[in-house]
Tab-separated table of C-alpha atoms and ligand atoms in Angstrom:
chain	number	residue	atom	x	y	z
A	1	UNK	CA	95.741	-58.819	-148.160
A	2	UNK	CA	98.240	-57.859	-145.502
A	3	UNK	CA	96.629	-57.038	-142.162
A	4	UNK	CA	98.184	-54.346	-140.010
A	5	UNK	CA	98.048	-55.059	-136.235
A	6	UNK	CA	98.103	-52.101	-133.871
A	7	UNK	CA	97.915	-52.177	-130.112
A	8	UNK	CA	96.116	-49.199	-128.643
A	9	UNK	CA	96.932	-48.418	-125.047
A	10	UNK	CA	96.485	-44.640	-125.074
A	11	UNK	CA	93.890	-43.060	-127.356
A	12	UNK	CA	95.288	-39.560	-126.905
A	13	UNK	CA	98.930	-40.443	-127.621
A	14	UNK	CA	97.882	-42.737	-130.478
A	15	UNK	CA	95.402	-40.416	-132.144
A	16	UNK	CA	97.468	-40.734	-135.348
A	17	UNK	CA	96.878	-44.477	-135.520
A	18	UNK	CA	93.139	-43.996	-134.918
A	19	UNK	CA	93.055	-41.301	-137.643
A	20	UNK	CA	94.613	-43.786	-140.036
A	21	UNK	CA	92.075	-46.471	-139.062
A	22	UNK	CA	89.268	-43.955	-139.582
A	23	UNK	CA	90.630	-43.010	-143.053
A	24	UNK	CA	90.634	-46.718	-144.039
A	25	UNK	CA	86.981	-47.013	-142.939
A	26	UNK	CA	85.896	-43.850	-144.704
A	27	UNK	CA	87.436	-45.016	-147.935
A	28	UNK	CA	85.659	-48.383	-147.852
A	29	UNK	CA	88.178	-50.611	-146.073
A	30	UNK	CA	87.772	-52.946	-143.082
A	31	UNK	CA	89.074	-52.306	-139.569
A	32	UNK	CA	88.514	-54.601	-136.596
A	33	UNK	CA	88.092	-52.624	-133.338
A	34	UNK	CA	87.485	-53.436	-129.651
A	35	UNK	CA	84.189	-52.725	-127.936
A	36	UNK	CA	82.955	-53.425	-124.452
A	37	UNK	CA	80.886	-56.393	-125.736
A	38	UNK	CA	83.041	-58.277	-128.278
A	39	UNK	CA	85.368	-57.163	-131.127
A	40	UNK	CA	83.627	-55.655	-134.146
A	41	UNK	CA	84.486	-56.053	-137.842
A	42	UNK	CA	83.961	-52.497	-139.033
A	43	UNK	CA	83.131	-50.986	-142.408
A	44	UNK	CA	81.560	-47.700	-143.547
A	45	UNK	CA	77.798	-48.192	-142.854
A	46	UNK	CA	76.774	-45.860	-145.656
A	47	UNK	CA	78.691	-47.660	-148.399
A	48	UNK	CA	77.264	-50.563	-150.245
A	49	UNK	CA	80.628	-52.148	-151.037
A	50	UNK	CA	81.800	-52.011	-147.381
A	51	UNK	CA	78.855	-54.191	-146.301
A	52	UNK	CA	79.644	-56.648	-149.122
A	53	UNK	CA	83.305	-56.816	-147.986
A	54	UNK	CA	82.196	-57.472	-144.376
A	55	UNK	CA	79.973	-60.344	-145.416
A	56	UNK	CA	82.785	-61.782	-147.526
A	57	UNK	CA	85.403	-61.475	-144.746
A	58	UNK	CA	83.110	-63.235	-142.241
A	59	UNK	CA	81.692	-65.782	-144.662
A	60	UNK	CA	78.308	-64.556	-143.399
A	61	UNK	CA	75.041	-64.886	-145.312
A	62	UNK	CA	74.127	-61.429	-146.640
A	63	UNK	CA	70.533	-61.582	-145.298
A	64	UNK	CA	71.896	-61.321	-141.775
A	65	UNK	CA	71.816	-57.566	-141.072
A	66	UNK	CA	74.647	-55.529	-139.531
A	67	UNK	CA	74.502	-53.235	-136.484
A	68	UNK	CA	75.557	-49.630	-137.113
A	69	UNK	CA	77.744	-47.991	-134.454
A	70	UNK	CA	77.443	-44.279	-133.686
A	71	UNK	CA	79.434	-41.932	-131.461
A	72	UNK	CA	76.467	-40.182	-129.852
A	73	UNK	CA	72.816	-41.339	-129.460
A	74	UNK	CA	71.606	-38.245	-131.402
A	75	UNK	CA	73.639	-39.316	-134.441
A	76	UNK	CA	70.920	-41.907	-134.975
A	77	UNK	CA	68.862	-39.095	-136.511
A	78	UNK	CA	71.017	-39.286	-139.656
A	79	UNK	CA	70.327	-42.936	-140.236
A	80	UNK	CA	67.069	-43.931	-138.572
A	81	UNK	CA	63.617	-42.645	-137.553
A	82	UNK	CA	63.850	-42.163	-133.784
A	83	UNK	CA	61.102	-41.732	-131.180
A	84	UNK	CA	60.667	-40.858	-127.489
A	85	UNK	CA	61.192	-44.419	-126.277
A	86	UNK	CA	64.528	-44.540	-128.173
A	87	UNK	CA	65.703	-41.471	-126.303
A	88	UNK	CA	64.544	-42.902	-122.958
A	89	UNK	CA	66.580	-46.044	-123.694
A	90	UNK	CA	69.508	-43.916	-124.837
A	91	UNK	CA	69.480	-41.818	-121.700
A	92	UNK	CA	69.543	-44.909	-119.506
A	93	UNK	CA	71.851	-47.247	-121.430
A	94	UNK	CA	73.943	-45.369	-124.001
A	95	UNK	CA	76.823	-45.424	-124.430
A	96	UNK	CA	76.715	-49.115	-123.570
A	97	UNK	CA	75.781	-52.665	-124.688
A	98	UNK	CA	72.312	-51.885	-126.060
A	99	UNK	CA	71.232	-52.071	-129.710
A	100	UNK	CA	67.871	-50.594	-130.786
A	101	UNK	CA	66.076	-51.499	-133.988
A	102	UNK	CA	64.469	-48.468	-135.707
A	103	UNK	CA	63.017	-47.698	-139.143
A	104	UNK	CA	65.861	-47.140	-141.631
A	105	UNK	CA	66.558	-43.891	-143.511
A	106	UNK	CA	67.994	-44.038	-147.027
A	107	UNK	CA	71.477	-42.955	-145.833
A	108	UNK	CA	71.946	-46.609	-144.903
A	109	UNK	CA	71.934	-48.917	-147.916
A	110	UNK	CA	69.905	-52.110	-147.841
A	111	UNK	CA	73.111	-54.148	-148.219
A	112	UNK	CA	73.989	-53.067	-144.626
A	113	UNK	CA	70.540	-54.132	-143.250
A	114	UNK	CA	70.291	-57.425	-145.081
A	115	UNK	CA	67.516	-55.997	-147.261
A	116	UNK	CA	65.388	-54.841	-144.294
A	117	UNK	CA	63.645	-51.472	-143.916
A	118	UNK	CA	64.848	-51.291	-140.292
A	119	UNK	CA	68.317	-50.624	-138.950
A	120	UNK	CA	70.030	-51.681	-135.741
A	121	UNK	CA	71.754	-48.789	-133.891
A	122	UNK	CA	74.298	-48.990	-131.080
A	123	UNK	CA	76.505	-46.476	-129.330
A	124	UNK	CA	79.482	-48.369	-127.763
A	125	UNK	CA	81.156	-47.176	-124.553
A	126	UNK	CA	84.674	-48.567	-125.262
A	127	UNK	CA	86.992	-45.501	-125.577
A	128	UNK	CA	88.762	-46.873	-128.650
A	129	UNK	CA	85.473	-47.620	-130.426
A	130	UNK	CA	84.045	-44.277	-129.457
A	131	UNK	CA	87.001	-42.252	-130.661
A	132	UNK	CA	87.292	-44.223	-133.856
A	133	UNK	CA	83.646	-43.601	-134.794
A	134	UNK	CA	83.995	-39.941	-133.903
A	135	UNK	CA	87.085	-39.572	-136.147
A	136	UNK	CA	85.368	-41.512	-138.897
A	137	UNK	CA	82.521	-38.975	-138.960
A	138	UNK	CA	80.115	-41.621	-140.227
A	139	UNK	CA	78.429	-44.689	-138.727
A	140	UNK	CA	80.415	-47.888	-138.710
A	141	UNK	CA	78.621	-51.107	-139.610
A	142	UNK	CA	80.124	-53.941	-137.552
A	143	UNK	CA	79.152	-57.499	-136.821
A	144	UNK	CA	81.263	-59.551	-134.415
A	145	UNK	CA	84.765	-60.005	-135.873
A	146	UNK	CA	84.653	-63.840	-136.045
A	147	UNK	CA	84.307	-66.145	-138.974
A	148	UNK	CA	80.625	-67.089	-139.315
A	149	UNK	CA	79.954	-70.034	-137.000
A	150	UNK	CA	82.894	-69.363	-134.657
A	151	UNK	CA	82.491	-67.854	-131.174
A	152	UNK	CA	82.576	-64.089	-131.099
A	153	UNK	CA	86.143	-62.792	-130.386
A	154	UNK	CA	86.832	-61.246	-126.984
A	155	UNK	CA	90.551	-60.606	-127.554
A	156	UNK	CA	92.754	-59.464	-130.456
A	157	UNK	CA	94.356	-62.923	-130.480
A	158	UNK	CA	90.953	-64.486	-131.254
A	159	UNK	CA	90.383	-61.890	-133.947
A	160	UNK	CA	93.743	-62.727	-135.532
A	161	UNK	CA	92.875	-66.470	-135.606
A	162	UNK	CA	89.834	-65.643	-137.798
A	163	UNK	CA	90.565	-62.424	-139.606
A	164	UNK	CA	94.286	-62.184	-140.320
A	165	UNK	CA	94.657	-61.562	-144.049
A	166	UNK	CA	90.948	-60.735	-144.465
A	167	UNK	CA	90.898	-57.134	-143.154
A	168	UNK	CA	93.084	-54.031	-143.515
A	169	UNK	CA	93.709	-53.428	-139.846
A	170	UNK	CA	93.141	-54.940	-136.396
A	171	UNK	CA	93.099	-52.573	-133.399
A	172	UNK	CA	94.015	-54.412	-130.213
A	173	UNK	CA	92.363	-52.842	-127.166
A	174	UNK	CA	92.755	-55.746	-124.731
A	175	UNK	CA	90.062	-58.150	-123.544
A	176	UNK	CA	86.410	-57.224	-124.027
A	177	UNK	CA	84.963	-56.378	-120.648
A	178	UNK	CA	81.462	-57.848	-121.040
A	179	UNK	CA	82.331	-60.705	-123.394
A	180	UNK	CA	78.816	-61.268	-124.860
A	181	UNK	CA	77.234	-59.342	-127.763
A	182	UNK	CA	74.897	-56.432	-127.095
A	183	UNK	CA	71.282	-56.703	-125.961
A	184	UNK	CA	69.034	-56.097	-128.975
A	185	UNK	CA	65.523	-54.630	-128.637
A	186	UNK	CA	62.977	-53.693	-131.231
A	187	UNK	CA	60.620	-50.813	-130.426
A	188	UNK	CA	57.031	-51.686	-131.227
A	189	UNK	CA	54.527	-49.017	-130.268
A	190	UNK	CA	55.150	-48.270	-126.641
A	191	UNK	CA	56.655	-51.703	-125.974
A	192	UNK	CA	59.943	-53.511	-126.489
A	193	UNK	CA	60.670	-56.899	-127.941
A	194	UNK	CA	63.881	-58.409	-126.613
A	195	UNK	CA	65.479	-60.018	-129.672
A	196	UNK	CA	68.809	-60.876	-128.127
A	197	UNK	CA	69.692	-60.770	-124.424
A	198	UNK	CA	72.986	-59.279	-123.388
A	199	UNK	CA	74.680	-57.010	-120.858
A	200	UNK	CA	71.500	-54.897	-120.421
A	201	UNK	CA	69.172	-57.302	-118.703
A	202	UNK	CA	65.428	-57.755	-119.131
A	203	UNK	CA	64.906	-56.449	-115.601
A	204	UNK	CA	66.840	-53.297	-116.407
A	205	UNK	CA	64.714	-52.744	-119.506
A	206	UNK	CA	61.533	-53.349	-117.494
A	207	UNK	CA	62.384	-50.536	-115.104
A	208	UNK	CA	62.079	-48.213	-118.110
A	209	UNK	CA	59.284	-49.769	-120.126
A	210	UNK	CA	56.462	-51.883	-118.671
A	211	UNK	CA	55.876	-53.843	-121.875
A	212	UNK	CA	58.920	-56.019	-122.507
A	213	UNK	CA	58.380	-59.312	-124.284
A	214	UNK	CA	61.071	-61.873	-125.052
A	215	UNK	CA	61.159	-63.091	-128.677
A	216	UNK	CA	60.574	-66.841	-129.086
A	217	UNK	CA	63.962	-67.404	-130.681
A	218	UNK	CA	65.828	-66.273	-127.545
A	219	UNK	CA	64.835	-69.429	-125.596
A	220	UNK	CA	63.485	-71.899	-128.121
A	221	UNK	CA	64.572	-73.577	-131.270
A	222	UNK	CA	62.584	-72.254	-134.211
A	223	UNK	CA	60.632	-74.607	-136.450
A	224	UNK	CA	62.063	-75.022	-140.007
A	225	UNK	CA	59.533	-72.649	-141.577
A	226	UNK	CA	59.437	-70.058	-138.779
A	227	UNK	CA	60.789	-66.542	-139.542
A	228	UNK	CA	62.622	-65.003	-136.611
A	229	UNK	CA	62.241	-61.230	-135.920
A	230	UNK	CA	66.003	-61.039	-135.890
A	231	UNK	CA	67.417	-62.836	-138.927
A	232	UNK	CA	70.596	-63.827	-137.109
A	233	UNK	CA	68.613	-66.042	-134.757
A	234	UNK	CA	68.008	-68.656	-137.436
A	235	UNK	CA	71.684	-69.461	-137.827
A	236	UNK	CA	73.498	-71.886	-135.548
A	237	UNK	CA	76.114	-69.728	-133.935
A	238	UNK	CA	79.286	-70.325	-131.999
A	239	UNK	CA	79.374	-73.996	-132.784
A	240	UNK	CA	82.438	-75.885	-131.494
A	241	UNK	CA	83.636	-78.917	-133.499
A	242	UNK	CA	83.145	-81.429	-130.688
A	243	UNK	CA	79.514	-81.836	-129.542
A	244	UNK	CA	78.586	-79.452	-126.705
A	245	UNK	CA	76.162	-80.775	-124.104
A	246	UNK	CA	74.582	-78.618	-121.378
A	247	UNK	CA	73.924	-80.247	-118.036
A	248	UNK	CA	70.918	-79.497	-115.918
A	249	UNK	CA	70.048	-80.893	-112.476
A	250	UNK	CA	71.061	-80.355	-108.893
A	251	UNK	CA	74.643	-79.348	-108.288
A	252	UNK	CA	75.834	-82.545	-106.609
A	253	UNK	CA	74.313	-84.797	-109.279
A	254	UNK	CA	75.846	-82.783	-112.113
A	255	UNK	CA	79.268	-82.898	-110.438
A	256	UNK	CA	79.017	-86.661	-109.944
A	257	UNK	CA	78.008	-87.132	-113.569
A	258	UNK	CA	80.961	-85.030	-114.741
A	259	UNK	CA	83.374	-87.019	-112.562
A	260	UNK	CA	82.187	-90.299	-114.048
A	261	UNK	CA	82.383	-88.932	-117.585
A	262	UNK	CA	85.842	-87.436	-117.088
A	263	UNK	CA	87.146	-90.755	-115.737
A	264	UNK	CA	85.939	-92.693	-118.800
A	265	UNK	CA	86.620	-90.404	-121.797
A	266	UNK	CA	88.255	-87.204	-122.958
A	267	UNK	CA	85.943	-84.421	-121.814
A	268	UNK	CA	86.442	-80.694	-121.984
A	269	UNK	CA	84.471	-79.110	-119.161
A	270	UNK	CA	83.452	-75.471	-118.810
A	271	UNK	CA	83.271	-75.685	-115.009
A	272	UNK	CA	82.766	-73.336	-112.105
A	273	UNK	CA	85.957	-72.347	-110.257
A	274	UNK	CA	84.695	-74.244	-107.136
A	275	UNK	CA	84.619	-77.517	-109.114
A	276	UNK	CA	88.226	-77.567	-110.357
A	277	UNK	CA	89.571	-79.807	-107.622
A	278	UNK	CA	86.771	-82.381	-107.829
A	279	UNK	CA	87.067	-82.594	-111.618
A	280	UNK	CA	90.856	-82.810	-111.854
A	281	UNK	CA	90.732	-85.655	-114.440
A	282	UNK	CA	88.851	-83.593	-117.014
A	283	UNK	CA	90.290	-80.960	-119.430
A	284	UNK	CA	89.074	-77.980	-117.492
A	285	UNK	CA	88.128	-74.451	-118.560
A	286	UNK	CA	87.048	-72.602	-115.407
A	287	UNK	CA	84.590	-69.819	-116.278
A	288	UNK	CA	84.283	-68.154	-112.865
A	289	UNK	CA	82.506	-68.775	-109.586
A	290	UNK	CA	79.044	-70.287	-109.737
A	291	UNK	CA	77.333	-67.022	-108.687
A	292	UNK	CA	79.573	-64.715	-110.728
A	293	UNK	CA	77.566	-64.480	-113.958
A	294	UNK	CA	79.467	-61.378	-115.138
A	295	UNK	CA	82.756	-63.307	-114.997
A	296	UNK	CA	81.141	-66.279	-116.756
A	297	UNK	CA	79.928	-63.945	-119.547
A	298	UNK	CA	83.393	-62.437	-119.813
A	299	UNK	CA	84.979	-65.911	-120.109
A	300	UNK	CA	82.379	-67.890	-122.129
A	301	UNK	CA	83.562	-67.346	-125.710
A	302	UNK	CA	87.249	-67.659	-124.837
A	303	UNK	CA	86.507	-70.918	-122.972
A	304	UNK	CA	84.571	-72.279	-125.943
A	305	UNK	CA	87.465	-71.456	-128.298
A	306	UNK	CA	89.947	-73.060	-125.885
A	307	UNK	CA	87.790	-76.150	-125.435
A	308	UNK	CA	87.465	-76.424	-129.229
A	309	UNK	CA	91.259	-76.346	-129.521
A	310	UNK	CA	91.629	-79.606	-127.528
A	311	UNK	CA	91.112	-83.139	-128.809
A	312	UNK	CA	88.197	-83.710	-126.404
A	313	UNK	CA	85.406	-85.977	-127.712
A	314	UNK	CA	82.740	-83.957	-125.996
A	315	UNK	CA	82.382	-80.571	-124.280
A	316	UNK	CA	80.233	-80.113	-121.190
A	317	UNK	CA	78.941	-76.896	-119.659
A	318	UNK	CA	76.347	-76.033	-117.027
A	319	UNK	CA	72.886	-74.922	-118.204
A	320	UNK	CA	72.725	-71.288	-117.014
A	321	UNK	CA	69.756	-69.814	-115.210
A	322	UNK	CA	67.261	-67.748	-117.265
A	323	UNK	CA	67.190	-64.620	-115.150
A	324	UNK	CA	69.444	-61.563	-115.012
A	325	UNK	CA	72.633	-61.898	-117.060
A	326	UNK	CA	71.946	-65.689	-116.971
A	327	UNK	CA	69.454	-65.261	-119.851
A	328	UNK	CA	72.235	-64.004	-122.193
A	329	UNK	CA	74.512	-66.934	-121.220
A	330	UNK	CA	71.607	-69.335	-121.602
A	331	UNK	CA	70.803	-67.973	-125.084
A	332	UNK	CA	74.420	-68.231	-126.314
A	333	UNK	CA	74.992	-71.682	-124.846
A	334	UNK	CA	71.784	-73.349	-126.056
A	335	UNK	CA	72.575	-72.143	-129.514
A	336	UNK	CA	76.162	-73.312	-129.384
A	337	UNK	CA	74.851	-76.668	-128.109
A	338	UNK	CA	72.130	-76.849	-130.795
A	339	UNK	CA	69.683	-77.192	-127.854
A	340	UNK	CA	71.268	-80.327	-126.504
A	341	UNK	CA	70.469	-80.366	-122.792
A	342	UNK	CA	70.973	-83.461	-120.609
A	343	UNK	CA	68.973	-83.768	-117.354
A	344	UNK	CA	71.002	-85.612	-114.742
B	401	LIG	P1	76.308	-59.445	-134.754
B	401	LIG	O1	76.553	-58.415	-135.787
B	401	LIG	O2	77.136	-60.679	-134.981
B	401	LIG	O3	76.337	-58.903	-133.360
B	401	LIG	O4	74.799	-59.878	-134.999
B	401	LIG	C1	73.888	-58.863	-135.200
B	401	LIG	C2	72.507	-59.323	-134.863
B	401	LIG	O5	71.611	-58.209	-134.992
B	401	LIG	C3	71.993	-60.402	-135.767
B	401	LIG	O6	71.446	-61.421	-134.977
B	401	LIG	C4	70.903	-59.687	-136.555
B	401	LIG	O7	69.874	-60.551	-136.938
B	401	LIG	C5	70.437	-58.578	-135.649
B	401	LIG	N1	69.953	-57.422	-136.388
B	401	LIG	C6	70.714	-56.478	-137.038
B	401	LIG	N2	69.908	-55.615	-137.668
B	401	LIG	C7	68.622	-55.973	-137.444
B	401	LIG	C8	67.368	-55.501	-137.864
B	401	LIG	N3	67.254	-54.418	-138.632
B	401	LIG	N4	66.245	-56.174	-137.451
B	401	LIG	C9	66.385	-57.227	-136.648
B	401	LIG	N5	67.537	-57.754	-136.217
B	401	LIG	C10	68.638	-57.175	-136.599
B	402	LIG	MG1	78.036	-62.447	-134.367
């Protein structure tokens, strides 16, 4: 299929383009759109065939459920069974990078939820995403707009690498601000289970709810026969072609190790900005200053794609901390590295 590429710089002046995108979605087509987390591969969440098309375009296993995107938190009523805790979360974090798992209503077909009786709901804050959903008048099911196994796209150029010819339209809204996928929580009684860390941190959730537990799959590799609470967690994600190794240890030791490695073989290194000079013999992909986790989140997937585009034998990155936004970086990186961590 021929994919139409449209750059959106002004949602008011370009309302016509957004109307056309919304019409494609309503009639069962696929439109990639920007959000504040990563780009989404959108289809009509209420139509069976749209979900099937999304899975086909991504090459994604159809038991991995899709997140539905709504324009206003109260729109969840049409698709899910809400509760008081949902509205407390919505008041604090929506629109924004939070996805909440709720019991599904029949307006959402099981093909959208990978056969589950629950549905993941999110209300994005990106103005293009927001206006598109509004014009569509129906929830948009959207996973990240990458081929299954590739890093999530944080720019329209990444999207085009993976999705050109596979979707009807790509809306280019510039670089994704956050750069990591949404935080996912499941409401259980009066508590929350953190299924995927993201831009809304565990600490931020804890201010609102005193029972927040982190699902096992966030930090640890699941055993073969273990069933994750979030089906996506069982798949190896974001895997670069060259092996990715995460380095842990004190700063000076890690830097020395990287210098030795870079002098002896072709290494791609996702380094801190401060390290560029000392590591000049490596193929460097600076991700931001050591303490700037927001910048590192913004850069991570682009840096992984860039590193993957080199002929490096091995890719190195620092093992992130597990607190604040670090937990989301940690979760994405350990999965991309298939849990390969080297203590130096
Ligand atoms: P992506 O669409 O690429 O951001 O991935 C969506 C993630 O949300 C996957 O890891 C899914 O497993 C998870 N997810 C979506 N719907 C549900 C649900 N109903 N229950 C649990 N996890 C879900
Ligand atoms: Mg994804």
